[in-house]
Short mmCIF file of C-alpha atoms and ligand atoms in Angstrom, two decimals:
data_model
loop_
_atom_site.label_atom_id
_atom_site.label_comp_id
_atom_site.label_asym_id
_atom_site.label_seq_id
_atom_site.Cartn_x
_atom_site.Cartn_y
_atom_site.Cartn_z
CA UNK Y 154 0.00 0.00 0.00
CA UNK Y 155 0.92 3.34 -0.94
CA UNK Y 156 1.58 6.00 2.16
CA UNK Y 157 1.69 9.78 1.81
CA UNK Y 158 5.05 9.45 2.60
CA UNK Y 159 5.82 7.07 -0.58
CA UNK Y 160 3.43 9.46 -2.99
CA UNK Y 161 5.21 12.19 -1.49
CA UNK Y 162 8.87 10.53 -2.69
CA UNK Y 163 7.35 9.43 -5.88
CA UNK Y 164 6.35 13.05 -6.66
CA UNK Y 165 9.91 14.42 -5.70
CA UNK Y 166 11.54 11.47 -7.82
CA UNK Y 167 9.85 12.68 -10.62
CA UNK Y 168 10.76 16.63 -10.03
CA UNK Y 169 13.92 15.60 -10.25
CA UNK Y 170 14.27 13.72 -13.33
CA UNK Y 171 12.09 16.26 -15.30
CA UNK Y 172 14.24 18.59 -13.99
CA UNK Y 173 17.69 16.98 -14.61
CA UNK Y 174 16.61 16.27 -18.04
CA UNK Y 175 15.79 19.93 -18.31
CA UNK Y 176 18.84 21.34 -17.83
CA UNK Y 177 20.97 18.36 -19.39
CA UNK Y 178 22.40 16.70 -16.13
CA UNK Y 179 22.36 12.67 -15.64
CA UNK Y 180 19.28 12.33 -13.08
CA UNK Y 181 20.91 9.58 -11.16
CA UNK Y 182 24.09 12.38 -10.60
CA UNK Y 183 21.61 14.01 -8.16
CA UNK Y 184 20.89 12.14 -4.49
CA UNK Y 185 18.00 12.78 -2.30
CA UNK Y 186 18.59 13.07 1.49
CA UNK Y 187 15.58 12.93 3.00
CA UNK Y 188 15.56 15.20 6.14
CA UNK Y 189 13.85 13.03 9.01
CA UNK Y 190 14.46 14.82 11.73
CA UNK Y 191 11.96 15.32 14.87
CA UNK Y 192 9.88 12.48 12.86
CA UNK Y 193 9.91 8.81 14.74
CA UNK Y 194 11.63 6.00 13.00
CA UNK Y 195 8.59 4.71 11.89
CA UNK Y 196 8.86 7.19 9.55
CA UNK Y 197 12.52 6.36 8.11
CA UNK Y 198 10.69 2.83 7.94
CA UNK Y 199 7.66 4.32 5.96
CA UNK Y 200 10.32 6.17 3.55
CA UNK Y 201 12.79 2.72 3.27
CA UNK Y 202 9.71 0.63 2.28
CA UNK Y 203 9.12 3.17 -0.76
CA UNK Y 204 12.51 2.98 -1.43
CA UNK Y 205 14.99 5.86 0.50
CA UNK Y 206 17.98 4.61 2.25
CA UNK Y 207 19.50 8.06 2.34
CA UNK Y 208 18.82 10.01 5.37
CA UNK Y 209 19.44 13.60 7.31
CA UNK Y 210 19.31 13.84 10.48
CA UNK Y 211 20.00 17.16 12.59
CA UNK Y 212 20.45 16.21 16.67
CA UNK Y 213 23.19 14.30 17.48
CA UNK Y 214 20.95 11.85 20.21
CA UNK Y 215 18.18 11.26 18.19
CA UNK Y 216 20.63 10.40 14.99
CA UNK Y 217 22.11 7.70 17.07
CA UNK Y 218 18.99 6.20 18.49
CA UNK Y 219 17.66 6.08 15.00
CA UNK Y 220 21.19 4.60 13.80
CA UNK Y 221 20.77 1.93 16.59
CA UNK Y 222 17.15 1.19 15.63
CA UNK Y 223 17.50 0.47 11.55
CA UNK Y 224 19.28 -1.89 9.06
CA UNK Y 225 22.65 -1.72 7.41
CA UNK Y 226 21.35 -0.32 4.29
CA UNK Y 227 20.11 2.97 5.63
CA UNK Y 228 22.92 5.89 5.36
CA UNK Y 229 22.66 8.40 7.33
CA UNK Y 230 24.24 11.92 6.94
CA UNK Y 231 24.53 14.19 9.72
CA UNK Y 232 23.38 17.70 8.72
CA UNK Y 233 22.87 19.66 12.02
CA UNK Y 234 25.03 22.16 13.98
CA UNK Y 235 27.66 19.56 15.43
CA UNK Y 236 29.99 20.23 18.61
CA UNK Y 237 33.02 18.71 19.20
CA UNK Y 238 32.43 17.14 22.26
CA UNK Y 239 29.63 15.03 20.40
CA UNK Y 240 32.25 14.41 16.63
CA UNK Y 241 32.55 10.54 18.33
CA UNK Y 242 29.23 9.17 17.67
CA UNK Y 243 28.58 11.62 15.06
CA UNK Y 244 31.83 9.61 13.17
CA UNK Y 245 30.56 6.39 14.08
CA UNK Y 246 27.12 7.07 12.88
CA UNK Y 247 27.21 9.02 10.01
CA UNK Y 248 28.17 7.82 5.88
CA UNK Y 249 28.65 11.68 5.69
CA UNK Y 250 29.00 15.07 7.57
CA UNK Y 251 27.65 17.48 5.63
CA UNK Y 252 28.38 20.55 8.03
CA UNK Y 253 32.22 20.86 9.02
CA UNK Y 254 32.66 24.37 9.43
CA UNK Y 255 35.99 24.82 11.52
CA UNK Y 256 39.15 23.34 12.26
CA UNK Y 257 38.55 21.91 15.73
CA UNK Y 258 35.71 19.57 14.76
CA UNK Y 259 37.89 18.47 11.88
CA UNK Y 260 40.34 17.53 14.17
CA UNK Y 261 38.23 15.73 16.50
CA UNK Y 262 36.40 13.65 14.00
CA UNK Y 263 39.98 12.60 12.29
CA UNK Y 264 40.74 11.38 15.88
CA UNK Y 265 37.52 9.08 16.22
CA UNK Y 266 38.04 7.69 13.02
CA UNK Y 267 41.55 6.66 13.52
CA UNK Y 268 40.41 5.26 16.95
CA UNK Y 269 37.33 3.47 14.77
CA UNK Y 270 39.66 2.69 11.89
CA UNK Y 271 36.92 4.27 9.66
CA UNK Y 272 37.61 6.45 6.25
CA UNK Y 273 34.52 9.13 6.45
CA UNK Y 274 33.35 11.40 3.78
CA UNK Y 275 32.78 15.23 4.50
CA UNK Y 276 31.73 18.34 3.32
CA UNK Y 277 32.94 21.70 4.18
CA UNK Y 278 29.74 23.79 5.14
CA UNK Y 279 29.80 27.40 3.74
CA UNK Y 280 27.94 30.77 4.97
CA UNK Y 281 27.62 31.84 1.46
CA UNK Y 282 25.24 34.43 1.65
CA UNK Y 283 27.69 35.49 4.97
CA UNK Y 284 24.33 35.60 7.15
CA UNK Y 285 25.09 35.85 11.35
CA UNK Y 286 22.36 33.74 12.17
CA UNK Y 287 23.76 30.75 10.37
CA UNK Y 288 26.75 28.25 11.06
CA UNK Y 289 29.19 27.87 7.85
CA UNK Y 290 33.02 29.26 7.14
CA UNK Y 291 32.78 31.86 5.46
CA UNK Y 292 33.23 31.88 1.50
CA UNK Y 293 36.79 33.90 1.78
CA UNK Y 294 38.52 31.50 4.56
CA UNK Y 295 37.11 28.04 2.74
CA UNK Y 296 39.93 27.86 0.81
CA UNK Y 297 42.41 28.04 3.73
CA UNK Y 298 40.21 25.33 6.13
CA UNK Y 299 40.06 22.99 3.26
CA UNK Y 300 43.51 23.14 2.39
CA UNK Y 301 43.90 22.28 6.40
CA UNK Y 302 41.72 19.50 6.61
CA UNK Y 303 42.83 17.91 3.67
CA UNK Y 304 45.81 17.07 5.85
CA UNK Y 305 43.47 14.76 7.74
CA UNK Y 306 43.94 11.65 6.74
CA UNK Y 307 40.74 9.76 7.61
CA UNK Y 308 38.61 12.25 6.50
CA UNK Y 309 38.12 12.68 2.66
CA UNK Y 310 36.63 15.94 2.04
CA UNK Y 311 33.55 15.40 -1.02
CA UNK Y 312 33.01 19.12 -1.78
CA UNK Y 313 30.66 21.86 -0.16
CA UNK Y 314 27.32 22.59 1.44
CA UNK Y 315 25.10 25.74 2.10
CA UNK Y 316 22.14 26.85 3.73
CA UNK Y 317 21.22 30.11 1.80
CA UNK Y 318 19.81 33.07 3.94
CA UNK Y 319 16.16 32.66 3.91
CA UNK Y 320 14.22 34.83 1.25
CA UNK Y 321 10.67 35.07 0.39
CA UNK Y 322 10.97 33.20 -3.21
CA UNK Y 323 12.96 29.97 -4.55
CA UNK Y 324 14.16 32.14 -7.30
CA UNK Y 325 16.11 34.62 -4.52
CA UNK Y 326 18.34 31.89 -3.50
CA UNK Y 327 19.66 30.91 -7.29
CA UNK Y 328 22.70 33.41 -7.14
CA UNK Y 329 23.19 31.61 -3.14
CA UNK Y 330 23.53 28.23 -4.96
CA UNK Y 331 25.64 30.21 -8.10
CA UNK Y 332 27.98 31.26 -6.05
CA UNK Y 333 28.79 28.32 -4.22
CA UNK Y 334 29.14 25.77 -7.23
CA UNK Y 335 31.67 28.67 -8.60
CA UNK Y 336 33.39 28.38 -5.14
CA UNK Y 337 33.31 24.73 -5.61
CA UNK Y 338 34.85 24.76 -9.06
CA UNK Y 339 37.45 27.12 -7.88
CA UNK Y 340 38.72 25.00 -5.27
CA UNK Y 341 38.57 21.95 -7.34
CA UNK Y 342 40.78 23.55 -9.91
CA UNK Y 343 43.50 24.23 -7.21
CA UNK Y 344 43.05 20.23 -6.57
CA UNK Y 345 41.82 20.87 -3.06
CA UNK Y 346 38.18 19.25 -4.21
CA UNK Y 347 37.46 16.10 -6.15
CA UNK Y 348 36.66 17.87 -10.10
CA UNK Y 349 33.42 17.60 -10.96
CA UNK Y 350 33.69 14.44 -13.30
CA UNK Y 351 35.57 12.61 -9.84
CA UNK Y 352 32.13 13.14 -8.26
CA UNK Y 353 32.74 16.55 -6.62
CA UNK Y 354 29.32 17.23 -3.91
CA UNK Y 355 27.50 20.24 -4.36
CA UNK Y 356 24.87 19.78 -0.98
CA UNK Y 357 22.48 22.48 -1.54
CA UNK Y 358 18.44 23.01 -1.88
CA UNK Y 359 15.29 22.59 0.47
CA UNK Y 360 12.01 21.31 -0.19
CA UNK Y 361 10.92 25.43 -1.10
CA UNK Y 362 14.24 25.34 -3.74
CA UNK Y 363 15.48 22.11 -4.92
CA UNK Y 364 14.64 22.29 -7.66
CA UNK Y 365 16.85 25.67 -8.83
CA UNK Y 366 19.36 24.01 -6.86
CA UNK Y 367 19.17 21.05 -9.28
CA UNK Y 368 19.53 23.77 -11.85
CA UNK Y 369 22.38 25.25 -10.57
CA UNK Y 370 24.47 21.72 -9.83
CA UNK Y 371 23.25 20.56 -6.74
CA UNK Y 372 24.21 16.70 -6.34
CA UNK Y 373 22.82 16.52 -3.02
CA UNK Y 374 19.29 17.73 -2.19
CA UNK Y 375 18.11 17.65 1.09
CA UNK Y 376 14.37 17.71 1.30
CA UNK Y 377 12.15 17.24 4.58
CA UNK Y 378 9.06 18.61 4.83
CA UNK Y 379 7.64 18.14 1.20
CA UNK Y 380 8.42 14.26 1.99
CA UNK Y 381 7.30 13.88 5.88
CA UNK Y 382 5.22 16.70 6.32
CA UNK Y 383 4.98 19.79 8.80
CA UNK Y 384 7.75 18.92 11.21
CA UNK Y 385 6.18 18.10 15.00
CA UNK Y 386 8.10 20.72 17.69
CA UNK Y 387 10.90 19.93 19.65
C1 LIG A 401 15.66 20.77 8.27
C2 LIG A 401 16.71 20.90 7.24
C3 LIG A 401 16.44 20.63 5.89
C4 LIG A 401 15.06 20.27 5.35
O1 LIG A 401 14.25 21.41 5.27
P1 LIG A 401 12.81 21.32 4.59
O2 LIG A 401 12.48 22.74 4.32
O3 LIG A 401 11.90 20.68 5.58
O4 LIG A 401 12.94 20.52 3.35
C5 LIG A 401 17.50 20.71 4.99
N1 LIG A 401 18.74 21.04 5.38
C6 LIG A 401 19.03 21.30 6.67
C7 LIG A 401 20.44 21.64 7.04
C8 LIG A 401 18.03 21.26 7.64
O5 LIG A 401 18.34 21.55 8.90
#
C-alpha cells in the first residue's frame, strides 16, 4: 500500500528527473537526502519501504537512536550544527558530515576515526550568503580550512554545502547556490576538491528550492518537509 510518505517521494523522484533532463544533467548524478528529523523511525521505515535509504538527520541523540534502531542499508548523513564534544558518535554514525565548518571539529572527528579505523566522507559547510544567524566558514577562509583538513587523513573531504539566507521566493536563492558551485569549481581547480567528473558534492536546496538548486548543480538535495510533512516541535 501506498503512504503519503511514498506518494510524497514518488512526486519528488519525478521533479527531479524532469528537472535533470531539463537542464541536461544525468538524473541519477543528483541524491536525495531525505531530512527526518523530529519524525519517529517509523517514519525512516515508511520512507525505506518506498525505497529511501538516504537520510538527514539534525540532533546528534536522536541520529544515534535512529542509527541503533534500523538496518545496514540505511545511510545516514549528519546535517545539524555539530559540537566537538559530540564528533565521536557523530563519526561512528554518520556515511557523511555534511556541516564541518571549523578546524577543531575536523580535528576531532579525524581522531575518532583513527580510533574506529573508519575512512569518512565530509563536506565543508559554507555561509555563502555570509548571514550571522547561520553556522558555515565563510566563503573567503574556505579555501584556507580545506587546504587544512585535507591534511586529515581519515577524512576525505567530497566538496561543499550551504544553507542560503532565507528569502521570500525559490528564485532569490539561485545566485546563493551560483555562487557556491563557482566556489566549488574554484577549489577543485587548485586540486583541493574532487573535479566535478571525480564526483565533486554540491549539498544544496530545500524542499521550497530544490529544484533551482538542481539547476544550478546541486548533487545533493536535502528535502524534509515536502516528503514527511509539517515537522512536530521539539
Ligand atoms: C531541516 C533541514 C532541511 C530540510 O528542510 P525542509 O524545508 O523541511 O525541506 C535541509 N537542510 C538542513 C540543514 C536542515 O536543517
Amino acid at each position: 500500500m501506498t503512504t503519503t510518505i511514498g506518494t510524497n517521494l514518488e512526486h519528488i523522484r519525478q521533479s527531479i528527473t524532469n528537472t535533470a533532463i531539463r537542464c541536461n544533467r544525468p538524473p541519477e548524478n543528483i541524491r536525495l537526502v531525505a531530512v527526518s528529523k523530529r519524525f519517529p523511525t517509523s517514519a525512516i521505515f515508511d520512507a525505506q519501504k518506498h525505497g529511501q535509504l538516504l537520510f538527514g538527520e539534525n540532533y546528534i541523540q536522536e541520529a544515534e537512536k535512529k542509527h541503533n534502531e534500523l538496518s545496514n542499508d540505511v545511510q545516514l548523513h549528519f546535517i545539524g550544527h555539530l559540537q566537538s564534544n559530540k564528533a565521536k558518535t557523530a563519526a561512528k554514525i554518520s556515511s557523511m558530515i555534511e556541516t564541518v565548518d571549523r578546524l577543531k571539529l575536523a580535528k576531532a572527528l579525524n581522531r575518532h576515526c583513527v580510533d574506529l579505523n573508519k575512512n569518512l566522507d565530509i563536506l565543508i559547510q559554507v555561509n555563502i550568503g555570509k548571514d550571522p544567524n547561520k553556522s558555515g566558514v565563510l566563503p573567503e577562509d574556505t579555501e584556507q580550512l580545506v587546504t587544512k583538513v585535507k591534511e586529515f587523513k581519515n577524512l576525505q573531504i567530497r566538496g561543499l554545502m550551504t544553507i542560503p539566507p532565507i528569502t521570500n521566493s525559490p528564485e532569490e536563492t539561485r545566485p546563493f547556490f551560483q555562487h557556491l558551485k563557482e566556489l566549488a569549481i574554484r577549489l577543485s581547480n587548485k586540486d583541493l576538491l574532487p573535479q566535478e567528473e571525480k564526483g565533486l558534492e554540491l549539498s544544496m536546496g530545500m524542499s521550497s528550492d530544490y529544484t533551482v538548486a538542481i539547476e544550478e548543480g546541486a548533487t545533493l538535495i536535502r528535502v524534509g518537509t515536502a516528503i514527511f510533512g509539517q515537522r512536530p516541535p521539539l
